[in-house]
Amino acid sequence: GEYILFVNNDMEAIAPDWLDTLIAPLRDQPEIGITGGRLLFGDRTIQHAGLVFSDRTSLAYHAYLGAPPEAAHVVMQAVTGACMAMRATDWAKLRGFNPLFLNGCEDVDLCLRMKRVLQRDTLYVPDSLLIHHEGKSPGRGRFVLPNRWIFHKLWGDTLIPDDQSVYRDDGFRAIGYTSNDTWLAP
């Protein structure tokens, strides 16, 4: 096929045209290499509205996690592999997911390689809307620490912190971080 879609087995579509909406930028914008949808928790708050990096760690985090479901349409450095699409030709050129990762960080690595190798952006597509019943797959977190260590070794020195600029473009700023949340203020 022309496109490859990655979607977790714990998704529930809300928007009937979510797939066409997710793929449209890949058809119409050659500078876009990967697209990712807006994912909501069961309570309809944001689970995924793109991934951002801070200047405090080499690990990406979910922008607007737990916020109301509205979020900006922005170019990001990465989106989650829970729901992402790309051209099959780009997948082949990048040789797929990096086999060093075991069910974690491979999605962010793929997005970063898309930019580094093919000079194509990653786009968060908020109109591609799904509910993500996150964490329902058994054994999901078994390799978290080794994956994070590998990711840091591969990307830690080259990452560009972008959370403040993403929030600033939306009229916010990060004023604090905890292990689970980023505190935003207007």
XYZ file of C-alpha atoms in Angstrom:
186
model
C 0.000 0.000 0.000
C 0.910 3.639 -0.274
C 0.602 4.386 3.452
C 1.376 2.559 6.673
C -0.791 3.014 9.737
C 0.226 2.101 13.264
C -2.653 1.944 15.708
C -2.804 0.285 19.105
C -5.354 -2.418 19.798
C -6.922 -0.306 22.554
C -8.330 2.482 20.360
C -11.906 3.554 19.759
C -12.665 5.917 16.862
C -14.738 9.013 17.628
C -14.508 10.855 14.313
C -15.872 8.671 11.478
C -13.312 10.053 9.004
C -10.338 9.828 11.397
C -8.231 7.727 9.024
C -8.759 9.899 5.922
C -8.034 12.964 8.052
C -4.826 11.405 9.363
C -3.557 10.494 5.885
C -4.604 13.695 4.040
C -1.465 15.692 4.983
C 0.714 12.860 3.653
C -1.088 13.130 0.286
C -1.092 16.925 0.119
C 2.094 18.088 1.846
C 5.371 16.471 0.730
C 7.249 18.099 3.635
C 5.175 16.052 6.128
C 6.565 12.585 6.821
C 4.553 11.322 9.791
C 1.125 12.225 11.125
C -0.406 11.472 14.505
C -3.951 11.843 15.740
C -5.522 13.430 18.804
C -6.047 10.765 21.438
C -8.367 11.190 24.392
C -8.720 9.299 27.638
C -12.129 7.767 28.374
C -13.061 10.934 30.322
C -12.454 12.933 27.090
C -9.330 14.755 28.311
C -6.145 14.835 26.233
C -3.966 11.737 26.311
C -1.952 12.731 23.222
C -1.662 16.056 21.398
C 1.875 15.549 20.153
C 5.103 14.938 22.042
C 7.463 17.669 23.193
C 10.892 17.850 24.823
C 11.996 19.999 27.741
C 15.468 21.157 28.674
C 15.340 18.874 31.750
C 15.458 15.388 30.179
C 16.022 13.606 26.893
C 12.630 11.911 27.142
C 9.644 13.267 25.248
C 6.390 13.900 27.068
C 2.757 14.343 26.017
C 1.836 17.977 25.418
C -1.372 19.049 27.179
C -1.782 15.712 28.978
C -5.065 15.728 30.914
C -6.198 19.053 29.419
C -9.627 19.651 27.863
C -9.916 18.080 24.402
C -9.165 21.215 22.361
C -5.532 21.540 21.255
C -3.652 23.434 18.576
C -2.734 22.084 15.149
C 1.051 22.107 15.242
C 4.157 20.610 13.724
C 5.883 18.531 16.394
C 9.172 16.703 16.686
C 7.305 13.481 17.483
C 3.936 11.803 17.921
C 3.017 8.555 19.617
C 3.065 5.277 17.749
C -0.290 4.493 19.336
C -1.762 6.183 16.253
C 0.586 7.328 13.488
C 0.684 7.161 9.708
C 3.433 7.565 7.132
C 4.220 6.825 3.498
C 5.333 3.243 2.853
C 8.281 4.537 0.793
C 9.520 6.579 3.772
C 9.164 3.534 6.040
C 11.371 1.569 3.624
C 13.953 4.366 3.347
C 14.208 4.547 7.151
C 14.290 0.732 7.368
C 11.399 0.659 9.822
C 11.566 0.831 13.571
C 14.971 0.622 15.211
C 15.226 -2.988 16.482
C 17.163 -1.849 19.572
C 13.868 -0.730 21.122
C 11.413 -3.225 22.592
C 7.895 -1.769 22.708
C 8.873 1.746 23.730
C 10.680 4.815 22.329
C 10.734 3.333 18.805
C 7.998 5.736 17.735
C 9.842 8.852 18.901
C 13.074 7.537 17.384
C 11.270 7.021 14.047
C 9.932 10.590 14.073
C 13.371 12.003 14.833
C 14.981 9.887 12.097
C 12.292 11.091 9.667
C 13.490 14.643 10.247
C 17.217 13.865 10.368
C 17.397 11.489 7.397
C 14.534 12.561 5.107
C 14.078 16.195 6.262
C 10.324 15.689 6.707
C 8.254 17.000 9.590
C 5.900 15.257 11.985
C 2.399 16.713 12.161
C -0.143 16.417 14.956
C -3.607 16.180 13.327
C -6.223 17.064 15.968
C -9.200 16.315 13.704
C -8.176 12.658 13.592
C -9.858 11.863 16.878
C -9.808 8.604 18.868
C -10.163 7.401 22.444
C -7.093 5.549 23.702
C -7.740 3.055 26.459
C -4.063 3.359 27.354
C -2.193 0.649 29.178
C -4.587 -2.218 28.475
C -1.980 -4.419 26.759
C -0.277 -6.889 29.130
C 3.472 -6.429 29.663
C 3.478 -2.986 28.034
C 6.046 -1.436 30.389
C 8.503 -4.314 30.753
C 11.331 -2.623 28.833
C 10.878 1.002 29.897
C 14.294 1.480 31.503
C 16.441 -0.137 28.784
C 14.461 1.703 26.085
C 14.978 5.036 27.824
C 18.696 4.370 28.253
C 19.098 3.486 24.544
C 17.066 6.526 23.489
C 19.193 8.830 25.636
C 22.406 7.354 24.213
C 21.178 7.777 20.627
C 19.492 11.185 20.875
C 20.323 12.865 24.204
C 22.953 15.268 22.840
C 20.978 16.271 19.737
C 17.477 16.950 21.045
C 15.996 20.411 20.765
C 13.811 21.440 23.719
C 10.567 22.649 22.159
C 7.931 22.564 24.878
C 8.206 26.249 25.761
C 7.901 27.339 22.109
C 4.915 25.033 21.484
C 3.150 26.378 24.579
C 4.108 29.987 23.781
C 2.569 29.641 20.295
C -0.659 28.614 22.048
C -0.496 31.430 24.612
C 0.933 29.427 27.538
C 4.226 28.769 29.273
C 5.427 25.851 31.357
C 5.952 27.041 34.927
C 6.750 23.711 36.563
C 7.205 20.017 36.024
C 6.384 16.926 38.056
C 6.740 13.273 37.151
C 3.197 13.187 35.760
C 2.303 16.720 34.722
C 3.530 19.940 33.224
C 2.048 23.022 34.882
C 0.956 25.658 32.392
C 0.035 29.278 32.886
C -1.250 31.909 30.448
